[in-house]
Amino acid sequence: MNNPRLFLRSAGLALAATLLGGFTPEPAMAASNLRSASGAPLSPGDVAPGRLHARDVREGIGPGLVSVSTPTSPKLPLATPLAPETKRSKDTLLHVKPRSAAMQLELPIDTPDEAWVMLIPKGNSATTGEEALRDIALFDPQGRRADKRAARDGQTQMGVSADKLKGITQPIAMLRLNREMGRGKYRVQVGAKAAALGLAVEVRQPSSPIELSLTASAMQLFPGDDSYVTVSLPSDVKVDHVRYEASLYNPRFERDRVVPVVKVGNEYRAMVSRAMNEKDEPGAWVVEVRAVGASNGQDFDRLAQTAFGFAIPTARIASVGRERLVRDASNKVTALEVDVVLESVSLDRYEVTASLVAMDPKGVERPVAEAQVTDQLGAGMHTLTLRFEAGHAGLSKLDGSYALRGLRLFSLGTNTLYHRLGKGLEVRFPAVRAAELAASELNPGIESMVREGEFNLGQ
């Protein structure tokens, strides 16, 4: 969910890294007031922390202010932020825990056409798994043994003949059902040997009109947020007596706790925020939802999962502004700078990064440069300056009023995104002509991009 961050991007792009401790900026052409990030409207994929939590990071970080500017090809699209996806499922999954006693499972199958039942013994031994499968039987709703013919149909569907499978260990049974087997409750008879080993039974019904959908309210959740997963059963058929059950899996994918599912207006929500707090482990968590009910007198069972990131924020972007053009003695623009004020309550190494965009002749925003600035900061208010090298922006030969996009704050100590403002609080620099921008210092990485026409929109 959270990708590793680097202090410097690819050396092949010839990053312009400047230790700002010894840098004196030229007077700015223009200045503006700071724009507050508090209450700023969020775009899809944006995240904004609420309450901050004091948690110092003391390992794996060090002091030192570093600033980086990187040219970007205007041919590339602006990075699309991670936004919540809707996970859909017509499947279900049942488990027999290892060291269980012999038992019988019921599988409500509403659409046997093209359905699959997969019997997956647990453990790492293929031979033991194959032996366990001989201790399992599947019966259709009429009580007829169905696993042998379903296994043959599965082999036919996969284009594998029984002769080809002779002498090959088969630790998984893939059973294909059909309409003639009928709708209703199938039974899986699990013998003592199979139950002792443990078993997963997966059912897939691709032709069923009943589908369980899950959509997280955000990709990144923070303690205290009103965070949830929307649960729905969009279907052309009527469903009755629906019951939802939700569980949380921690970053080690261990079932951790129950999540309440409540009705809010016309929709159901698994209320993650009611089940988590600042004492929970940061990382990738999974919400699993099971929906059981009936349709036209036939029971159904669906299971779906979706993931989200959980972070304990220690800092936020408080404000952004004072955007300016920095000129040299010859009045050439050497850099475009903007100040980002951070509010921190803990020691950490923080990174602020953003893209600089220009408008092409067709009115489409094109990325021309990226900038990152990172430093070790303690509790308090701190100002970091994003510095875009003018020569990097000038390689694309696009002029006008450059804008800030994709403004992000990362914790490098915890490898976590804390704040993202896709629109960059609509910060826009004073208008400038491409001819006013100082030339970029070329190195092998930039020269390669120039030869390949990466900065020429006409190619």
PDB file of C-alpha atoms in Angstrom, residues 84-215:
ATOM      1  CA  PRO A  84     -10.612   3.053  -3.749  1.00  0.00           C
ATOM      2  CA  GLU A  85     -11.686   0.286  -6.102  1.00  0.00           C
ATOM      3  CA  THR A  86     -14.910  -1.638  -5.907  1.00  0.00           C
ATOM      4  CA  LYS A  87     -14.219  -5.314  -5.242  1.00  0.00           C
ATOM      5  CA  ARG A  88     -16.889  -7.645  -6.641  1.00  0.00           C
ATOM      6  CA  SER A  89     -17.438 -11.297  -5.879  1.00  0.00           C
ATOM      7  CA  LYS A  90     -19.762 -14.091  -6.904  1.00  0.00           C
ATOM      8  CA  ASP A  91     -17.689 -16.528  -4.874  1.00  0.00           C
ATOM      9  CA  THR A  92     -17.537 -17.849  -1.347  1.00  0.00           C
ATOM     10  CA  LEU A  93     -14.968 -19.675   0.746  1.00  0.00           C
ATOM     11  CA  LEU A  94     -15.371 -22.066   3.673  1.00  0.00           C
ATOM     12  CA  HIS A  95     -12.629 -23.413   5.927  1.00  0.00           C
ATOM     13  CA  VAL A  96     -12.182 -26.576   7.944  1.00  0.00           C
ATOM     14  CA  LYS A  97      -9.522 -25.863  10.544  1.00  0.00           C
ATOM     15  CA  PRO A  98      -6.683 -28.368  10.976  1.00  0.00           C
ATOM     16  CA  ARG A  99      -7.214 -30.970  13.705  1.00  0.00           C
ATOM     17  CA  SER A 100     -11.000 -30.808  13.247  1.00  0.00           C
ATOM     18  CA  ALA A 101     -13.318 -33.789  13.575  1.00  0.00           C
ATOM     19  CA  ALA A 102     -15.184 -35.301  10.618  1.00  0.00           C
ATOM     20  CA  MET A 103     -18.007 -33.001   9.512  1.00  0.00           C
ATOM     21  CA  GLN A 104     -20.456 -32.061   6.803  1.00  0.00           C
ATOM     22  CA  LEU A 105     -20.496 -28.680   5.032  1.00  0.00           C
ATOM     23  CA  GLU A 106     -23.449 -27.156   3.189  1.00  0.00           C
ATOM     24  CA  LEU A 107     -22.862 -25.157   0.009  1.00  0.00           C
ATOM     25  CA  PRO A 108     -25.878 -23.112  -1.122  1.00  0.00           C
ATOM     26  CA  ILE A 109     -25.428 -22.897  -4.907  1.00  0.00           C
ATOM     27  CA  ASP A 110     -27.995 -20.727  -6.669  1.00  0.00           C
ATOM     28  CA  THR A 111     -26.539 -20.975 -10.191  1.00  0.00           C
ATOM     29  CA  PRO A 112     -24.781 -24.289 -10.910  1.00  0.00           C
ATOM     30  CA  ASP A 113     -24.324 -23.407 -14.595  1.00  0.00           C
ATOM     31  CA  GLU A 114     -20.563 -23.122 -15.169  1.00  0.00           C
ATOM     32  CA  ALA A 115     -19.957 -23.158 -11.403  1.00  0.00           C
ATOM     33  CA  TRP A 116     -16.788 -24.553  -9.853  1.00  0.00           C
ATOM     34  CA  VAL A 117     -16.173 -26.158  -6.478  1.00  0.00           C
ATOM     35  CA  MET A 118     -12.507 -26.365  -5.487  1.00  0.00           C
ATOM     36  CA  LEU A 119     -11.386 -28.612  -2.659  1.00  0.00           C
ATOM     37  CA  ILE A 120      -8.004 -27.485  -1.347  1.00  0.00           C
ATOM     38  CA  PRO A 121      -6.451 -29.539   1.488  1.00  0.00           C
ATOM     39  CA  LYS A 122      -4.156 -27.545   3.762  1.00  0.00           C
ATOM     40  CA  GLY A 123      -0.492 -28.264   4.363  1.00  0.00           C
ATOM     41  CA  ASN A 124       2.596 -28.385   2.169  1.00  0.00           C
ATOM     42  CA  SER A 125       2.604 -32.049   1.170  1.00  0.00           C
ATOM     43  CA  ALA A 126       1.062 -32.820  -2.222  1.00  0.00           C
ATOM     44  CA  THR A 127       0.888 -36.535  -1.402  1.00  0.00           C
ATOM     45  CA  THR A 128      -0.902 -35.938   1.896  1.00  0.00           C
ATOM     46  CA  GLY A 129      -3.287 -33.563   0.165  1.00  0.00           C
ATOM     47  CA  GLU A 130      -4.127 -36.126  -2.497  1.00  0.00           C
ATOM     48  CA  GLU A 131      -4.809 -38.710   0.198  1.00  0.00           C
ATOM     49  CA  ALA A 132      -7.100 -36.272   2.007  1.00  0.00           C
ATOM     50  CA  LEU A 133      -9.135 -35.716  -1.155  1.00  0.00           C
ATOM     51  CA  ARG A 134     -10.031 -39.421  -1.190  1.00  0.00           C
ATOM     52  CA  ASP A 135     -11.680 -38.794   2.181  1.00  0.00           C
ATOM     53  CA  ILE A 136     -14.027 -36.096   0.769  1.00  0.00           C
ATOM     54  CA  ALA A 137     -17.273 -36.519  -1.151  1.00  0.00           C
ATOM     55  CA  LEU A 138     -19.623 -33.994  -2.801  1.00  0.00           C
ATOM     56  CA  PHE A 139     -23.387 -34.623  -3.054  1.00  0.00           C
ATOM     57  CA  ASP A 140     -25.879 -32.639  -5.128  1.00  0.00           C
ATOM     58  CA  PRO A 141     -29.208 -31.302  -3.742  1.00  0.00           C
ATOM     59  CA  GLN A 142     -30.876 -34.627  -4.613  1.00  0.00           C
ATOM     60  CA  GLY A 143     -28.343 -36.524  -2.503  1.00  0.00           C
ATOM     61  CA  ARG A 144     -26.502 -38.043  -5.470  1.00  0.00           C
ATOM     62  CA  ARG A 145     -22.717 -38.363  -5.439  1.00  0.00           C
ATOM     63  CA  ALA A 146     -21.456 -35.551  -7.676  1.00  0.00           C
ATOM     64  CA  ASP A 147     -17.687 -35.173  -7.182  1.00  0.00           C
ATOM     65  CA  LYS A 148     -16.531 -37.896  -9.600  1.00  0.00           C
ATOM     66  CA  ARG A 149     -18.532 -36.692 -12.598  1.00  0.00           C
ATOM     67  CA  ALA A 150     -17.791 -33.049 -11.682  1.00  0.00           C
ATOM     68  CA  ALA A 151     -14.071 -33.899 -11.615  1.00  0.00           C
ATOM     69  CA  ARG A 152     -14.304 -35.435 -15.097  1.00  0.00           C
ATOM     70  CA  ASP A 153     -16.166 -32.349 -16.377  1.00  0.00           C
ATOM     71  CA  GLY A 154     -13.501 -30.140 -14.815  1.00  0.00           C
ATOM     72  CA  GLN A 155     -10.729 -32.024 -16.576  1.00  0.00           C
ATOM     73  CA  THR A 156     -12.597 -31.773 -19.879  1.00  0.00           C
ATOM     74  CA  GLN A 157     -13.110 -28.046 -19.416  1.00  0.00           C
ATOM     75  CA  MET A 158      -9.379 -27.552 -18.737  1.00  0.00           C
ATOM     76  CA  GLY A 159      -8.453 -29.730 -21.710  1.00  0.00           C
ATOM     77  CA  VAL A 160      -6.765 -32.393 -19.598  1.00  0.00           C
ATOM     78  CA  SER A 161      -7.538 -36.072 -20.121  1.00  0.00           C
ATOM     79  CA  ALA A 162      -7.521 -38.675 -17.351  1.00  0.00           C
ATOM     80  CA  ASP A 163      -4.720 -40.529 -19.170  1.00  0.00           C
ATOM     81  CA  LYS A 164      -2.448 -37.480 -18.976  1.00  0.00           C
ATOM     82  CA  LEU A 165      -3.009 -37.256 -15.230  1.00  0.00           C
ATOM     83  CA  LYS A 166      -1.985 -40.823 -14.495  1.00  0.00           C
ATOM     84  CA  GLY A 167       0.965 -40.900 -12.140  1.00  0.00           C
ATOM     85  CA  ILE A 168       0.690 -37.190 -11.374  1.00  0.00           C
ATOM     86  CA  THR A 169      -0.055 -36.151  -7.805  1.00  0.00           C
ATOM     87  CA  GLN A 170      -3.246 -34.100  -7.617  1.00  0.00           C
ATOM     88  CA  PRO A 171      -3.420 -32.202  -4.303  1.00  0.00           C
ATOM     89  CA  ILE A 172      -6.380 -30.031  -5.403  1.00  0.00           C
ATOM     90  CA  ALA A 173      -9.780 -31.118  -6.745  1.00  0.00           C
ATOM     91  CA  MET A 174     -11.430 -28.815  -9.293  1.00  0.00           C
ATOM     92  CA  LEU A 175     -15.042 -29.824  -9.758  1.00  0.00           C
ATOM     93  CA  ARG A 176     -17.203 -28.267 -12.481  1.00  0.00           C
ATOM     94  CA  LEU A 177     -20.959 -28.259 -11.943  1.00  0.00           C
ATOM     95  CA  ASN A 178     -23.726 -27.980 -14.515  1.00  0.00           C
ATOM     96  CA  ARG A 179     -27.415 -27.095 -14.699  1.00  0.00           C
ATOM     97  CA  GLU A 180     -28.539 -30.730 -14.560  1.00  0.00           C
ATOM     98  CA  MET A 181     -27.077 -31.094 -11.073  1.00  0.00           C
ATOM     99  CA  GLY A 182     -29.654 -28.586  -9.865  1.00  0.00           C
ATOM    100  CA  ARG A 183     -29.881 -25.538  -7.626  1.00  0.00           C
ATOM    101  CA  GLY A 184     -29.929 -25.920  -3.878  1.00  0.00           C
ATOM    102  CA  LYS A 185     -27.768 -27.033  -1.005  1.00  0.00           C
ATOM    103  CA  TYR A 186     -24.837 -29.235  -1.946  1.00  0.00           C
ATOM    104  CA  ARG A 187     -23.165 -31.229   0.809  1.00  0.00           C
ATOM    105  CA  VAL A 188     -19.453 -31.810   1.289  1.00  0.00           C
ATOM    106  CA  GLN A 189     -18.751 -34.864   3.422  1.00  0.00           C
ATOM    107  CA  VAL A 190     -15.360 -34.346   5.101  1.00  0.00           C
ATOM    108  CA  GLY A 191     -13.894 -37.516   6.592  1.00  0.00           C
ATOM    109  CA  ALA A 192     -11.704 -37.768   9.662  1.00  0.00           C
ATOM    110  CA  LYS A 193      -8.396 -37.786   7.773  1.00  0.00           C
ATOM    111  CA  ALA A 194      -9.287 -34.736   5.661  1.00  0.00           C
ATOM    112  CA  ALA A 195     -10.704 -32.858   8.659  1.00  0.00           C
ATOM    113  CA  ALA A 196      -7.553 -33.487  10.680  1.00  0.00           C
ATOM    114  CA  LEU A 197      -5.426 -32.026   7.884  1.00  0.00           C
ATOM    115  CA  GLY A 198      -7.714 -29.020   7.270  1.00  0.00           C
ATOM    116  CA  LEU A 199      -9.501 -27.934   4.140  1.00  0.00           C
ATOM    117  CA  ALA A 200     -10.563 -24.875   2.144  1.00  0.00           C
ATOM    118  CA  VAL A 201     -13.652 -25.123  -0.051  1.00  0.00           C
ATOM    119  CA  GLU A 202     -14.009 -22.407  -2.664  1.00  0.00           C
ATOM    120  CA  VAL A 203     -17.188 -21.967  -4.718  1.00  0.00           C
ATOM    121  CA  ARG A 204     -17.317 -19.822  -7.852  1.00  0.00           C
ATOM    122  CA  GLN A 205     -20.566 -19.023  -9.648  1.00  0.00           C
ATOM    123  CA  PRO A 206     -19.701 -16.751 -12.597  1.00  0.00           C
ATOM    124  CA  SER A 207     -23.205 -17.009 -14.120  1.00  0.00           C
ATOM    125  CA  SER A 208     -25.042 -15.965 -10.959  1.00  0.00           C
ATOM    126  CA  PRO A 209     -26.846 -12.595 -10.985  1.00  0.00           C
ATOM    127  CA  ILE A 210     -26.030 -12.123  -7.280  1.00  0.00           C
ATOM    128  CA  GLU A 211     -22.797 -10.233  -6.668  1.00  0.00           C
ATOM    129  CA  LEU A 212     -21.314  -8.848  -3.467  1.00  0.00           C
ATOM    130  CA  SER A 213     -19.590  -5.452  -3.827  1.00  0.00           C
ATOM    131  CA  LEU A 214     -17.223  -3.718  -1.394  1.00  0.00           C
ATOM    132  CA  THR A 215     -15.887  -0.151  -1.672  1.00  0.00           C
TER     133      THR A 215
END
